[in-house]
């Protein structure tokens, strides 16, 4: 179970506003429906307001919210380990005065076993302001505890103000050992979201399913091929309806027959583990995967060494490959011996090296005597037949 407090818990929604959460179509983990309980400001204007986005897979129901000008809270109820827990999203506007009695009234509404999160606009680390001291005295009286993030949640733009922690969780639950809180800076806002994770079993809603486990598709294909009858005469409308019902019934019977039911103890065994145990299991699997890869490579090398024989030439080929000298290409250097690091320096070295061997041909104009000799040589008639063979 993960609880995220975001955007100061103020949604600025009017009573008639509707909104939809779109999930990525290619991500099966986020492709879930959500319910949106919300509490508007009493005057109906688009300011303040709180809301809770919860997966429809978690069994829950909305409770009567706290709707006052100085405190707005949306409250739902879920079950953790068969214990009802109230989840409240709270927003306390800064302009209203909230005293000790106001906080007591709100916490008495939540009663026992609850987690309230949001923007209380109270500096919890100092409890110096009036609202902070009133909240602190109310926590002491009602035996409540607060869970604060490690970093500030509000970073003011004014240079004379320091970052403060205005967003935190107030809880009254039996066990805080399995909780982990962290700051989440993924969204852009003046208040950074905080995320509280609690490693406990949550009661989920039971979705209707025709089968209660995985299907052996090979057996399903075989049984369907054996039992289905496609040689049916379709002459009237009733024949089509009867044939369709028969095919559907055959498919359902094959699916039920070839389904392996899941053991509920095995299904829920991993959910009840604490966070540190789950982390150790992940680390164990990672180490085991590395060990298996190492042992596989070592085993392959041992088999390769045993397969080398001096008679079939395999030992000679392996020795030749291992002892083959591989010339290393030296790095490019300037004339002063420094390395050429940039692409421009390397290009200049190649340009200067290729400029010397590749020079244009020197074409000299022949003198008059050479031209006369060339013309005389070309004017001599060619022989009409091959020369006579020498006679010995």
mmCIF file with all atom_site columns, N, CA and C in Angstrom, residues 281-346:
data_model
loop_
_atom_site.group_PDB
_atom_site.id
_atom_site.type_symbol
_atom_site.label_atom_id
_atom_site.label_alt_id
_atom_site.label_comp_id
_atom_site.label_asym_id
_atom_site.label_entity_id
_atom_site.label_seq_id
_atom_site.pdbx_PDB_ins_code
_atom_site.Cartn_x
_atom_site.Cartn_y
_atom_site.Cartn_z
_atom_site.occupancy
_atom_site.B_iso_or_equiv
_atom_site.pdbx_formal_charge
_atom_site.auth_seq_id
_atom_site.auth_comp_id
_atom_site.auth_asym_id
_atom_site.auth_atom_id
_atom_site.pdbx_PDB_model_num
ATOM 1   N N  . UNK A 1 281 ? 15.330 -10.798 -0.435  1.00 0.00 ? 281 UNK A N  1
ATOM 2   C CA . UNK A 1 281 ? 14.970 -11.782 -1.458  1.00 0.00 ? 281 UNK A CA 1
ATOM 3   C C  . UNK A 1 281 ? 15.411 -11.304 -2.833  1.00 0.00 ? 281 UNK A C  1
ATOM 4   N N  . UNK A 1 282 ? 15.221 -10.010 -3.120  1.00 0.00 ? 282 UNK A N  1
ATOM 5   C CA . UNK A 1 282 ? 15.667 -9.461  -4.405  1.00 0.00 ? 282 UNK A CA 1
ATOM 6   C C  . UNK A 1 282 ? 17.183 -9.570  -4.538  1.00 0.00 ? 282 UNK A C  1
ATOM 7   N N  . UNK A 1 283 ? 17.899 -9.251  -3.447  1.00 0.00 ? 283 UNK A N  1
ATOM 8   C CA . UNK A 1 283 ? 19.364 -9.349  -3.478  1.00 0.00 ? 283 UNK A CA 1
ATOM 9   C C  . UNK A 1 283 ? 19.815 -10.800 -3.658  1.00 0.00 ? 283 UNK A C  1
ATOM 10  N N  . UNK A 1 284 ? 19.116 -11.740 -3.015  1.00 0.00 ? 284 UNK A N  1
ATOM 11  C CA . UNK A 1 284 ? 19.450 -13.154 -3.158  1.00 0.00 ? 284 UNK A CA 1
ATOM 12  C C  . UNK A 1 284 ? 19.261 -13.617 -4.603  1.00 0.00 ? 284 UNK A C  1
ATOM 13  N N  . UNK A 1 285 ? 18.182 -13.203 -5.242  1.00 0.00 ? 285 UNK A N  1
ATOM 14  C CA . UNK A 1 285 ? 17.951 -13.593 -6.634  1.00 0.00 ? 285 UNK A CA 1
ATOM 15  C C  . UNK A 1 285 ? 18.999 -12.990 -7.555  1.00 0.00 ? 285 UNK A C  1
ATOM 16  N N  . UNK A 1 286 ? 19.413 -11.753 -7.259  1.00 0.00 ? 286 UNK A N  1
ATOM 17  C CA . UNK A 1 286 ? 20.440 -11.113 -8.082  1.00 0.00 ? 286 UNK A CA 1
ATOM 18  C C  . UNK A 1 286 ? 21.774 -11.846 -7.963  1.00 0.00 ? 286 UNK A C  1
ATOM 19  N N  . UNK A 1 287 ? 22.143 -12.211 -6.732  1.00 0.00 ? 287 UNK A N  1
ATOM 20  C CA . UNK A 1 287 ? 23.401 -12.943 -6.526  1.00 0.00 ? 287 UNK A CA 1
ATOM 21  C C  . UNK A 1 287 ? 23.325 -14.326 -7.153  1.00 0.00 ? 287 UNK A C  1
ATOM 22  N N  . UNK A 1 288 ? 22.181 -14.993 -7.038  1.00 0.00 ? 288 UNK A N  1
ATOM 23  C CA . UNK A 1 288 ? 22.036 -16.317 -7.629  1.00 0.00 ? 288 UNK A CA 1
ATOM 24  C C  . UNK A 1 288 ? 22.134 -16.256 -9.150  1.00 0.00 ? 288 UNK A C  1
ATOM 25  N N  . UNK A 1 289 ? 21.566 -15.212 -9.758  1.00 0.00 ? 289 UNK A N  1
ATOM 26  C CA . UNK A 1 289 ? 21.670 -15.072 -11.212 1.00 0.00 ? 289 UNK A CA 1
ATOM 27  C C  . UNK A 1 289 ? 23.125 -14.869 -11.640 1.00 0.00 ? 289 UNK A C  1
ATOM 28  N N  . UNK A 1 290 ? 23.873 -14.036 -10.898 1.00 0.00 ? 290 UNK A N  1
ATOM 29  C CA . UNK A 1 290 ? 25.287 -13.836 -11.217 1.00 0.00 ? 290 UNK A CA 1
ATOM 30  C C  . UNK A 1 290 ? 26.074 -15.135 -11.050 1.00 0.00 ? 290 UNK A C  1
ATOM 31  N N  . UNK A 1 291 ? 25.770 -15.905 -10.001 1.00 0.00 ? 291 UNK A N  1
ATOM 32  C CA . UNK A 1 291 ? 26.462 -17.173 -9.775  1.00 0.00 ? 291 UNK A CA 1
ATOM 33  C C  . UNK A 1 291 ? 26.161 -18.167 -10.892 1.00 0.00 ? 291 UNK A C  1
ATOM 34  N N  . UNK A 1 292 ? 24.912 -18.232 -11.322 1.00 0.00 ? 292 UNK A N  1
ATOM 35  C CA . UNK A 1 292 ? 24.560 -19.155 -12.395 1.00 0.00 ? 292 UNK A CA 1
ATOM 36  C C  . UNK A 1 292 ? 25.254 -18.781 -13.697 1.00 0.00 ? 292 UNK A C  1
ATOM 37  N N  . UNK A 1 293 ? 25.328 -17.474 -13.999 1.00 0.00 ? 293 UNK A N  1
ATOM 38  C CA . UNK A 1 293 ? 26.022 -17.049 -15.222 1.00 0.00 ? 293 UNK A CA 1
ATOM 39  C C  . UNK A 1 293 ? 27.500 -17.396 -15.139 1.00 0.00 ? 293 UNK A C  1
ATOM 40  N N  . UNK A 1 294 ? 28.117 -17.172 -13.968 1.00 0.00 ? 294 UNK A N  1
ATOM 41  C CA . UNK A 1 294 ? 29.539 -17.485 -13.798 1.00 0.00 ? 294 UNK A CA 1
ATOM 42  C C  . UNK A 1 294 ? 29.788 -18.984 -13.925 1.00 0.00 ? 294 UNK A C  1
ATOM 43  N N  . UNK A 1 295 ? 28.935 -19.787 -13.284 1.00 0.00 ? 295 UNK A N  1
ATOM 44  C CA . UNK A 1 295 ? 29.112 -21.234 -13.355 1.00 0.00 ? 295 UNK A CA 1
ATOM 45  C C  . UNK A 1 295 ? 28.866 -21.759 -14.756 1.00 0.00 ? 295 UNK A C  1
ATOM 46  N N  . UNK A 1 296 ? 27.929 -21.161 -15.484 1.00 0.00 ? 296 UNK A N  1
ATOM 47  C CA . UNK A 1 296 ? 27.677 -21.599 -16.852 1.00 0.00 ? 296 UNK A CA 1
ATOM 48  C C  . UNK A 1 296 ? 28.874 -21.312 -17.742 1.00 0.00 ? 296 UNK A C  1
ATOM 49  N N  . UNK A 1 297 ? 29.450 -20.118 -17.631 1.00 0.00 ? 297 UNK A N  1
ATOM 50  C CA . UNK A 1 297 ? 30.631 -19.796 -18.430 1.00 0.00 ? 297 UNK A CA 1
ATOM 51  C C  . UNK A 1 297 ? 31.817 -20.668 -18.033 1.00 0.00 ? 297 UNK A C  1
ATOM 52  N N  . UNK A 1 298 ? 31.973 -20.912 -16.722 1.00 0.00 ? 298 UNK A N  1
ATOM 53  C CA . UNK A 1 298 ? 33.072 -21.763 -16.275 1.00 0.00 ? 298 UNK A CA 1
ATOM 54  C C  . UNK A 1 298 ? 32.893 -23.189 -16.768 1.00 0.00 ? 298 UNK A C  1
ATOM 55  N N  . UNK A 1 299 ? 31.659 -23.690 -16.726 1.00 0.00 ? 299 UNK A N  1
ATOM 56  C CA . UNK A 1 299 ? 31.409 -25.037 -17.226 1.00 0.00 ? 299 UNK A CA 1
ATOM 57  C C  . UNK A 1 299 ? 31.641 -25.155 -18.720 1.00 0.00 ? 299 UNK A C  1
ATOM 58  N N  . UNK A 1 300 ? 31.229 -24.144 -19.477 1.00 0.00 ? 300 UNK A N  1
ATOM 59  C CA . UNK A 1 300 ? 31.477 -24.167 -20.918 1.00 0.00 ? 300 UNK A CA 1
ATOM 60  C C  . UNK A 1 300 ? 32.968 -24.154 -21.231 1.00 0.00 ? 300 UNK A C  1
ATOM 61  N N  . UNK A 1 301 ? 33.753 -23.395 -20.464 1.00 0.00 ? 301 UNK A N  1
ATOM 62  C CA . UNK A 1 301 ? 35.196 -23.355 -20.698 1.00 0.00 ? 301 UNK A CA 1
ATOM 63  C C  . UNK A 1 301 ? 35.842 -24.698 -20.364 1.00 0.00 ? 301 UNK A C  1
ATOM 64  N N  . UNK A 1 302 ? 35.378 -25.350 -19.288 1.00 0.00 ? 302 UNK A N  1
ATOM 65  C CA . UNK A 1 302 ? 35.921 -26.659 -18.943 1.00 0.00 ? 302 UNK A CA 1
ATOM 66  C C  . UNK A 1 302 ? 35.609 -27.696 -20.023 1.00 0.00 ? 302 UNK A C  1
ATOM 67  N N  . UNK A 1 303 ? 34.385 -27.667 -20.554 1.00 0.00 ? 303 UNK A N  1
ATOM 68  C CA . UNK A 1 303 ? 34.046 -28.587 -21.642 1.00 0.00 ? 303 UNK A CA 1
ATOM 69  C C  . UNK A 1 303 ? 34.868 -28.309 -22.888 1.00 0.00 ? 303 UNK A C  1
ATOM 70  N N  . UNK A 1 304 ? 35.139 -27.036 -23.162 1.00 0.00 ? 304 UNK A N  1
ATOM 71  C CA . UNK A 1 304 ? 35.947 -26.690 -24.333 1.00 0.00 ? 304 UNK A CA 1
ATOM 72  C C  . UNK A 1 304 ? 37.390 -27.173 -24.170 1.00 0.00 ? 304 UNK A C  1
ATOM 73  N N  . UNK A 1 305 ? 37.957 -27.049 -22.967 1.00 0.00 ? 305 UNK A N  1
ATOM 74  C CA . UNK A 1 305 ? 39.324 -27.519 -22.726 1.00 0.00 ? 305 UNK A CA 1
ATOM 75  C C  . UNK A 1 305 ? 39.408 -29.037 -22.879 1.00 0.00 ? 305 UNK A C  1
ATOM 76  N N  . UNK A 1 306 ? 38.385 -29.755 -22.376 1.00 0.00 ? 306 UNK A N  1
ATOM 77  C CA . UNK A 1 306 ? 38.400 -31.213 -22.496 1.00 0.00 ? 306 UNK A CA 1
ATOM 78  C C  . UNK A 1 306 ? 38.219 -31.684 -23.932 1.00 0.00 ? 306 UNK A C  1
ATOM 79  N N  . UNK A 1 307 ? 37.578 -30.877 -24.766 1.00 0.00 ? 307 UNK A N  1
ATOM 80  C CA . UNK A 1 307 ? 37.343 -31.292 -26.155 1.00 0.00 ? 307 UNK A CA 1
ATOM 81  C C  . UNK A 1 307 ? 38.549 -31.090 -27.062 1.00 0.00 ? 307 UNK A C  1
ATOM 82  N N  . UNK A 1 308 ? 39.589 -30.408 -26.599 1.00 0.00 ? 308 UNK A N  1
ATOM 83  C CA . UNK A 1 308 ? 40.777 -30.176 -27.430 1.00 0.00 ? 308 UNK A CA 1
ATOM 84  C C  . UNK A 1 308 ? 41.595 -31.458 -27.533 1.00 0.00 ? 308 UNK A C  1
ATOM 85  N N  . UNK A 1 309 ? 41.931 -31.833 -28.772 1.00 0.00 ? 309 UNK A N  1
ATOM 86  C CA . UNK A 1 309 ? 42.702 -33.043 -29.040 1.00 0.00 ? 309 UNK A CA 1
ATOM 87  C C  . UNK A 1 309 ? 43.884 -32.703 -29.944 1.00 0.00 ? 309 UNK A C  1
ATOM 88  N N  . UNK A 1 310 ? 45.054 -33.338 -29.719 1.00 0.00 ? 310 UNK A N  1
ATOM 89  C CA . UNK A 1 310 ? 46.206 -33.055 -30.599 1.00 0.00 ? 310 UNK A CA 1
ATOM 90  C C  . UNK A 1 310 ? 46.113 -33.715 -31.967 1.00 0.00 ? 310 UNK A C  1
ATOM 91  N N  . UNK A 1 311 ? 45.191 -34.667 -32.140 1.00 0.00 ? 311 UNK A N  1
ATOM 92  C CA . UNK A 1 311 ? 45.141 -35.404 -33.407 1.00 0.00 ? 311 UNK A CA 1
ATOM 93  C C  . UNK A 1 311 ? 44.293 -34.709 -34.469 1.00 0.00 ? 311 UNK A C  1
ATOM 94  N N  . UNK A 1 312 ? 43.205 -34.086 -34.087 1.00 0.00 ? 312 UNK A N  1
ATOM 95  C CA . UNK A 1 312 ? 42.300 -33.481 -35.079 1.00 0.00 ? 312 UNK A CA 1
ATOM 96  C C  . UNK A 1 312 ? 42.591 -32.012 -35.355 1.00 0.00 ? 312 UNK A C  1
ATOM 97  N N  . UNK A 1 313 ? 43.644 -31.469 -34.798 1.00 0.00 ? 313 UNK A N  1
ATOM 98  C CA . UNK A 1 313 ? 44.021 -30.080 -35.076 1.00 0.00 ? 313 UNK A CA 1
ATOM 99  C C  . UNK A 1 313 ? 43.333 -29.053 -34.209 1.00 0.00 ? 313 UNK A C  1
ATOM 100 N N  . UNK A 1 314 ? 42.429 -29.447 -33.312 1.00 0.00 ? 314 UNK A N  1
ATOM 101 C CA . UNK A 1 314 ? 41.730 -28.463 -32.482 1.00 0.00 ? 314 UNK A CA 1
ATOM 102 C C  . UNK A 1 314 ? 42.674 -27.814 -31.470 1.00 0.00 ? 314 UNK A C  1
ATOM 103 N N  . UNK A 1 315 ? 43.614 -28.600 -30.918 1.00 0.00 ? 315 UNK A N  1
ATOM 104 C CA . UNK A 1 315 ? 44.571 -28.033 -29.968 1.00 0.00 ? 315 UNK A CA 1
ATOM 105 C C  . UNK A 1 315 ? 45.483 -27.027 -30.656 1.00 0.00 ? 315 UNK A C  1
ATOM 106 N N  . UNK A 1 316 ? 45.877 -27.333 -31.900 1.00 0.00 ? 316 UNK A N  1
ATOM 107 C CA . UNK A 1 316 ? 46.757 -26.407 -32.635 1.00 0.00 ? 316 UNK A CA 1
ATOM 108 C C  . UNK A 1 316 ? 46.022 -25.104 -32.961 1.00 0.00 ? 316 UNK A C  1
ATOM 109 N N  . UNK A 1 317 ? 44.753 -25.199 -33.350 1.00 0.00 ? 317 UNK A N  1
ATOM 110 C CA . UNK A 1 317 ? 43.985 -23.990 -33.667 1.00 0.00 ? 317 UNK A CA 1
ATOM 111 C C  . UNK A 1 317 ? 43.787 -23.116 -32.427 1.00 0.00 ? 317 UNK A C  1
ATOM 112 N N  . UNK A 1 318 ? 43.494 -23.750 -31.289 1.00 0.00 ? 318 UNK A N  1
ATOM 113 C CA . UNK A 1 318 ? 43.317 -22.968 -30.064 1.00 0.00 ? 318 UNK A CA 1
ATOM 114 C C  . UNK A 1 318 ? 44.616 -22.299 -29.643 1.00 0.00 ? 318 UNK A C  1
ATOM 115 N N  . UNK A 1 319 ? 45.745 -23.024 -29.770 1.00 0.00 ? 319 UNK A N  1
ATOM 116 C CA . UNK A 1 319 ? 47.041 -22.436 -29.417 1.00 0.00 ? 319 UNK A CA 1
ATOM 117 C C  . UNK A 1 319 ? 47.394 -21.301 -30.359 1.00 0.00 ? 319 UNK A C  1
ATOM 118 N N  . UNK A 1 320 ? 47.122 -21.474 -31.647 1.00 0.00 ? 320 UNK A N  1
ATOM 119 C CA . UNK A 1 320 ? 47.420 -20.422 -32.622 1.00 0.00 ? 320 UNK A CA 1
ATOM 120 C C  . UNK A 1 320 ? 46.583 -19.173 -32.355 1.00 0.00 ? 320 UNK A C  1
ATOM 121 N N  . UNK A 1 321 ? 45.316 -19.366 -31.995 1.00 0.00 ? 321 UNK A N  1
ATOM 122 C CA . UNK A 1 321 ? 44.458 -18.215 -31.731 1.00 0.00 ? 321 UNK A CA 1
ATOM 123 C C  . UNK A 1 321 ? 44.894 -17.472 -30.468 1.00 0.00 ? 321 UNK A C  1
ATOM 124 N N  . UNK A 1 322 ? 45.343 -18.209 -29.453 1.00 0.00 ? 322 UNK A N  1
ATOM 125 C CA . UNK A 1 322 ? 45.754 -17.563 -28.208 1.00 0.00 ? 322 UNK A CA 1
ATOM 126 C C  . UNK A 1 322 ? 47.113 -16.886 -28.319 1.00 0.00 ? 322 UNK A C  1
ATOM 127 N N  . UNK A 1 323 ? 48.013 -17.460 -29.124 1.00 0.00 ? 323 UNK A N  1
ATOM 128 C CA . UNK A 1 323 ? 49.368 -16.894 -29.256 1.00 0.00 ? 323 UNK A CA 1
ATOM 129 C C  . UNK A 1 323 ? 49.502 -15.943 -30.430 1.00 0.00 ? 323 UNK A C  1
ATOM 130 N N  . UNK A 1 324 ? 48.429 -15.654 -31.113 1.00 0.00 ? 324 UNK A N  1
ATOM 131 C CA . UNK A 1 324 ? 48.510 -14.764 -32.271 1.00 0.00 ? 324 UNK A CA 1
ATOM 132 C C  . UNK A 1 324 ? 48.807 -13.346 -31.803 1.00 0.00 ? 324 UNK A C  1
ATOM 133 N N  . UNK A 1 325 ? 49.771 -12.742 -32.466 1.00 0.00 ? 325 UNK A N  1
ATOM 134 C CA . UNK A 1 325 ? 50.174 -11.381 -32.107 1.00 0.00 ? 325 UNK A CA 1
ATOM 135 C C  . UNK A 1 325 ? 49.224 -10.383 -32.768 1.00 0.00 ? 325 UNK A C  1
ATOM 136 N N  . UNK A 1 326 ? 48.666 -9.573  -31.958 1.00 0.00 ? 326 UNK A N  1
ATOM 137 C CA . UNK A 1 326 ? 47.743 -8.552  -32.454 1.00 0.00 ? 326 UNK A CA 1
ATOM 138 C C  . UNK A 1 326 ? 48.410 -7.196  -32.340 1.00 0.00 ? 326 UNK A C  1
ATOM 139 N N  . UNK A 1 327 ? 48.622 -6.598  -33.484 1.00 0.00 ? 327 UNK A N  1
ATOM 140 C CA . UNK A 1 327 ? 49.275 -5.293  -33.498 1.00 0.00 ? 327 UNK A CA 1
ATOM 141 C C  . UNK A 1 327 ? 48.300 -4.218  -33.025 1.00 0.00 ? 327 UNK A C  1
ATOM 142 N N  . UNK A 1 328 ? 48.800 -3.407  -32.148 1.00 0.00 ? 328 UNK A N  1
ATOM 143 C CA . UNK A 1 328 ? 48.001 -2.307  -31.634 1.00 0.00 ? 328 UNK A CA 1
ATOM 144 C C  . UNK A 1 328 ? 48.210 -1.070  -32.488 1.00 0.00 ? 328 UNK A C  1
ATOM 145 N N  . UNK A 1 329 ? 47.135 -0.407  -32.805 1.00 0.00 ? 329 UNK A N  1
ATOM 146 C CA . UNK A 1 329 ? 47.217 0.827   -33.587 1.00 0.00 ? 329 UNK A CA 1
ATOM 147 C C  . UNK A 1 329 ? 47.669 1.946   -32.659 1.00 0.00 ? 329 UNK A C  1
ATOM 148 N N  . UNK A 1 330 ? 48.818 2.557   -32.954 1.00 0.00 ? 330 UNK A N  1
ATOM 149 C CA . UNK A 1 330 ? 49.305 3.612   -32.058 1.00 0.00 ? 330 UNK A CA 1
ATOM 150 C C  . UNK A 1 330 ? 48.418 4.844   -32.132 1.00 0.00 ? 330 UNK A C  1
ATOM 151 N N  . UNK A 1 331 ? 48.347 5.614   -31.071 1.00 0.00 ? 331 UNK A N  1
ATOM 152 C CA . UNK A 1 331 ? 47.538 6.839   -31.098 1.00 0.00 ? 331 UNK A CA 1
ATOM 153 C C  . UNK A 1 331 ? 48.188 7.916   -31.952 1.00 0.00 ? 331 UNK A C  1
ATOM 154 N N  . UNK A 1 332 ? 47.380 8.826   -32.447 1.00 0.00 ? 332 UNK A N  1
ATOM 155 C CA . UNK A 1 332 ? 47.880 9.934   -33.260 1.00 0.00 ? 332 UNK A CA 1
ATOM 156 C C  . UNK A 1 332 ? 48.536 10.971  -32.363 1.00 0.00 ? 332 UNK A C  1
ATOM 157 N N  . UNK A 1 333 ? 49.689 11.445  -32.809 1.00 0.00 ? 333 UNK A N  1
ATOM 158 C CA . UNK A 1 333 ? 50.435 12.445  -32.057 1.00 0.00 ? 333 UNK A CA 1
ATOM 159 C C  . UNK A 1 333 ? 50.840 13.594  -32.965 1.00 0.00 ? 333 UNK A C  1
ATOM 160 N N  . UNK A 1 334 ? 51.020 14.755  -32.361 1.00 0.00 ? 334 UNK A N  1
ATOM 161 C CA . UNK A 1 334 ? 51.541 15.913  -33.079 1.00 0.00 ? 334 UNK A CA 1
ATOM 162 C C  . UNK A 1 334 ? 53.052 15.778  -33.256 1.00 0.00 ? 334 UNK A C  1
ATOM 163 N N  . UNK A 1 335 ? 53.628 16.711  -33.980 1.00 0.00 ? 335 UNK A N  1
ATOM 164 C CA . UNK A 1 335 ? 55.070 16.674  -34.192 1.00 0.00 ? 335 UNK A CA 1
ATOM 165 C C  . UNK A 1 335 ? 55.841 16.845  -32.891 1.00 0.00 ? 335 UNK A C  1
ATOM 166 N N  . UNK A 1 336 ? 55.260 17.546  -31.920 1.00 0.00 ? 336 UNK A N  1
ATOM 167 C CA . UNK A 1 336 ? 55.932 17.728  -30.633 1.00 0.00 ? 336 UNK A CA 1
ATOM 168 C C  . UNK A 1 336 ? 55.705 16.568  -29.673 1.00 0.00 ? 336 UNK A C  1
ATOM 169 N N  . UNK A 1 337 ? 55.001 15.517  -30.110 1.00 0.00 ? 337 UNK A N  1
ATOM 170 C CA . UNK A 1 337 ? 54.797 14.337  -29.288 1.00 0.00 ? 337 UNK A CA 1
ATOM 171 C C  . UNK A 1 337 ? 53.522 14.320  -28.481 1.00 0.00 ? 337 UNK A C  1
ATOM 172 N N  . UNK A 1 338 ? 52.751 15.383  -28.478 1.00 0.00 ? 338 UNK A N  1
ATOM 173 C CA . UNK A 1 338 ? 51.508 15.413  -27.718 1.00 0.00 ? 338 UNK A CA 1
ATOM 174 C C  . UNK A 1 338 ? 50.414 14.635  -28.441 1.00 0.00 ? 338 UNK A C  1
ATOM 175 N N  . UNK A 1 339 ? 49.505 14.064  -27.658 1.00 0.00 ? 339 UNK A N  1
ATOM 176 C CA . UNK A 1 339 ? 48.413 13.287  -28.228 1.00 0.00 ? 339 UNK A CA 1
ATOM 177 C C  . UNK A 1 339 ? 47.397 14.196  -28.899 1.00 0.00 ? 339 UNK A C  1
ATOM 178 N N  . UNK A 1 340 ? 46.845 13.714  -30.019 1.00 0.00 ? 340 UNK A N  1
ATOM 179 C CA . UNK A 1 340 ? 45.769 14.423  -30.715 1.00 0.00 ? 340 UNK A CA 1
ATOM 180 C C  . UNK A 1 340 ? 44.445 13.941  -30.120 1.00 0.00 ? 340 UNK A C  1
ATOM 181 N N  . UNK A 1 341 ? 43.790 14.802  -29.360 1.00 0.00 ? 341 UNK A N  1
ATOM 182 C CA . UNK A 1 341 ? 42.587 14.401  -28.624 1.00 0.00 ? 341 UNK A CA 1
ATOM 183 C C  . UNK A 1 341 ? 41.318 14.749  -29.389 1.00 0.00 ? 341 UNK A C  1
ATOM 184 N N  . UNK A 1 342 ? 41.225 15.956  -29.893 1.00 0.00 ? 342 UNK A N  1
ATOM 185 C CA . UNK A 1 342 ? 40.002 16.395  -30.561 1.00 0.00 ? 342 UNK A CA 1
ATOM 186 C C  . UNK A 1 342 ? 39.953 15.878  -31.996 1.00 0.00 ? 342 UNK A C  1
ATOM 187 N N  . UNK A 1 343 ? 38.755 15.880  -32.559 1.00 0.00 ? 343 UNK A N  1
ATOM 188 C CA . UNK A 1 343 ? 38.582 15.445  -33.947 1.00 0.00 ? 343 UNK A CA 1
ATOM 189 C C  . UNK A 1 343 ? 39.283 16.386  -34.919 1.00 0.00 ? 343 UNK A C  1
ATOM 190 N N  . UNK A 1 344 ? 39.320 17.654  -34.597 1.00 0.00 ? 344 UNK A N  1
ATOM 191 C CA . UNK A 1 344 ? 39.975 18.624  -35.473 1.00 0.00 ? 344 UNK A CA 1
ATOM 192 C C  . UNK A 1 344 ? 41.474 18.371  -35.547 1.00 0.00 ? 344 UNK A C  1
ATOM 193 N N  . UNK A 1 345 ? 42.107 18.078  -34.406 1.00 0.00 ? 345 UNK A N  1
ATOM 194 C CA . UNK A 1 345 ? 43.541 17.781  -34.403 1.00 0.00 ? 345 UNK A CA 1
ATOM 195 C C  . UNK A 1 345 ? 43.845 16.524  -35.206 1.00 0.00 ? 345 UNK A C  1
ATOM 196 N N  . UNK A 1 346 ? 43.036 15.505  -35.061 1.00 0.00 ? 346 UNK A N  1
ATOM 197 C CA . UNK A 1 346 ? 43.259 14.268  -35.818 1.00 0.00 ? 346 UNK A CA 1
ATOM 198 C C  . UNK A 1 346 ? 43.077 14.494  -37.308 1.00 0.00 ? 346 UNK A C  1
#
